[in-house]
PDB file of C-alpha atoms in Angstrom:
ATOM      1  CA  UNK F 145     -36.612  -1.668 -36.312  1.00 46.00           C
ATOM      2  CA  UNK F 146     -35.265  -4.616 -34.533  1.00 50.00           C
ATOM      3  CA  UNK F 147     -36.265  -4.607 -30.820  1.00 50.00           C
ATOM      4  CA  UNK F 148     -32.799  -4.731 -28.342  1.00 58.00           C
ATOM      5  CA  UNK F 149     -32.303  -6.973 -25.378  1.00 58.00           C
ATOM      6  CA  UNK F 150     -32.518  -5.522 -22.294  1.00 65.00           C
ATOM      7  CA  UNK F 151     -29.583  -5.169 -20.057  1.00 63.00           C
ATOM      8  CA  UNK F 152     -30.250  -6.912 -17.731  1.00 64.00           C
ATOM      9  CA  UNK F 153     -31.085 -10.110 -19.682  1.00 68.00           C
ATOM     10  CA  UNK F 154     -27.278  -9.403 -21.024  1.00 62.00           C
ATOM     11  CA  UNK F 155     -26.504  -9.680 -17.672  1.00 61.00           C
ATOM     12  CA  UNK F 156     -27.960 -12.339 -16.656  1.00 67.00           C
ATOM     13  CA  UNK F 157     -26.723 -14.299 -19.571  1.00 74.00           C
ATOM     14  CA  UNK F 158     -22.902 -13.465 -18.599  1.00 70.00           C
ATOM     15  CA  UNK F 159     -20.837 -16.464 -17.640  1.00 78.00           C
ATOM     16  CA  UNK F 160     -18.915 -16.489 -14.744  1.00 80.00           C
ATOM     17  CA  UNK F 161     -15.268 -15.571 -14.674  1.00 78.00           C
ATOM     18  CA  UNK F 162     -12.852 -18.184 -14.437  1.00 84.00           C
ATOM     19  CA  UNK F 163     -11.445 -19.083 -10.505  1.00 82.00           C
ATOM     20  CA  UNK F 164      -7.837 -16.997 -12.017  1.00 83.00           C
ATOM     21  CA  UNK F 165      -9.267 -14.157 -13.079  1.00 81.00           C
ATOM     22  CA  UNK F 166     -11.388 -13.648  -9.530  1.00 77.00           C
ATOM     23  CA  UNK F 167      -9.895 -10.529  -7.943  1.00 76.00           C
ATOM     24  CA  UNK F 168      -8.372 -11.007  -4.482  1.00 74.00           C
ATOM     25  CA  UNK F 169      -9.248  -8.247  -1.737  1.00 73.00           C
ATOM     26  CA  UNK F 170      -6.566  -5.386  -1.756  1.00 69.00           C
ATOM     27  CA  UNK F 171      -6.678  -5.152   2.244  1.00 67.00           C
ATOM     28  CA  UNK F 172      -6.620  -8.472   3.841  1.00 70.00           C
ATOM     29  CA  UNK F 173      -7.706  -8.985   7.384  1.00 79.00           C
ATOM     30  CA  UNK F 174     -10.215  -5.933   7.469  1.00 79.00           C
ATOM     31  CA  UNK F 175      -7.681  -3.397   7.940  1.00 81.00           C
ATOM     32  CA  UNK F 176      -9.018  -0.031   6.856  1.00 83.00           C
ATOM     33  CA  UNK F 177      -6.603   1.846   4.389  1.00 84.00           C
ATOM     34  CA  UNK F 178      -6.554   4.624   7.196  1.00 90.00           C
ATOM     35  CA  UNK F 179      -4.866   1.663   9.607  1.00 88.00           C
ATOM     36  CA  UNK F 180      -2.143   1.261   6.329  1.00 86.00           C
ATOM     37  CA  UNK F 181      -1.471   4.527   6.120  1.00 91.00           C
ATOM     38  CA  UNK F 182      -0.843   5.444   9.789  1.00 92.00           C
ATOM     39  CA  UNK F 183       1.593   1.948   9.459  1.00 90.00           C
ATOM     40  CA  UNK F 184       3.356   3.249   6.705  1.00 91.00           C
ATOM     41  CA  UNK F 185       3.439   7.182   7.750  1.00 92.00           C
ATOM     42  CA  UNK F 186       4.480   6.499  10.918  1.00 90.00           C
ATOM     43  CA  UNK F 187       7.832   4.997   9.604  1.00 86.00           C
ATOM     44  CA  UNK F 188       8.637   8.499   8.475  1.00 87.00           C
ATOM     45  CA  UNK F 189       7.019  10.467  11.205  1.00 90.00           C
ATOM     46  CA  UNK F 190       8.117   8.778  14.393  1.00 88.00           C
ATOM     47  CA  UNK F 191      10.886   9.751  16.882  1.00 89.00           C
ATOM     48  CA  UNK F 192      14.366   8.841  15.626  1.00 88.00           C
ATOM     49  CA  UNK F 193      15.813   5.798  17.043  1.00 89.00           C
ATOM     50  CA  UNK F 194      19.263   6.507  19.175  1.00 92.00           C
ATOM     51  CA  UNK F 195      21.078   4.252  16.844  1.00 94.00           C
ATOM     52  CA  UNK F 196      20.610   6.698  14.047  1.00 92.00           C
ATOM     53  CA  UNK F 197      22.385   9.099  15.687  1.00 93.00           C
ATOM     54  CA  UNK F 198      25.416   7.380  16.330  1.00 95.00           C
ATOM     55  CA  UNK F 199      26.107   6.631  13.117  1.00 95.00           C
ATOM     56  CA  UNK F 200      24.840   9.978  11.540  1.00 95.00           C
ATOM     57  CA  UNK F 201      27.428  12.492  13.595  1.00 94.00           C
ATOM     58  CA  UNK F 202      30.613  10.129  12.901  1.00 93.00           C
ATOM     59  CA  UNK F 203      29.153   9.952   9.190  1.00 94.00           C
ATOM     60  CA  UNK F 204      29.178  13.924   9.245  1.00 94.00           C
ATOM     61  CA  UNK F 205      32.302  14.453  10.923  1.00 92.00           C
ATOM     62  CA  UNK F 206      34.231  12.408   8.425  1.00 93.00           C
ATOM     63  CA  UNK F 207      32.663  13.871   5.234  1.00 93.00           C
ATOM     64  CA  UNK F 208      33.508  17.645   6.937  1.00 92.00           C
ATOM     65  CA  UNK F 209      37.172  16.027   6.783  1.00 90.00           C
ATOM     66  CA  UNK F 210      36.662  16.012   2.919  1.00 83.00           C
ATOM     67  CA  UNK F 211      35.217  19.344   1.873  1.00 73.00           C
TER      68      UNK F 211
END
């Protein structure tokens, strides 16, 4: 029975990848994914801007006109 390599000699052996296929961080500048998620969630779970609301209850009013 032929003897097989060792892993680690496989390993070892590997070339490099090519500089294309080198993956590129997912978060840049250290940010933890909590940090993303609190940026992104808090687009959805922050106060409603006054804006909003002056163009939501015109909005309403006019589509009560049509039902």
């Amino acid at each position: 029975m032929a003897a097989t390599p060792h892993i680690n000699s496989l390993l070892a052996q590997a070339p490099d990848p090519p500089p294309e296929l080198e993956r590129k961080p997912l978060v840049q500048n250290l940010h933890s994914f909590a940090w993303i998620s609190d940026k992104i969630a808090g687009v959805a779970e922050g106060k409603t801007p006054g804006w909003w609301w002056w163009a939501f209850l015109p909005s309403v009013a006019v589509m009560s006109l049509a039902l």
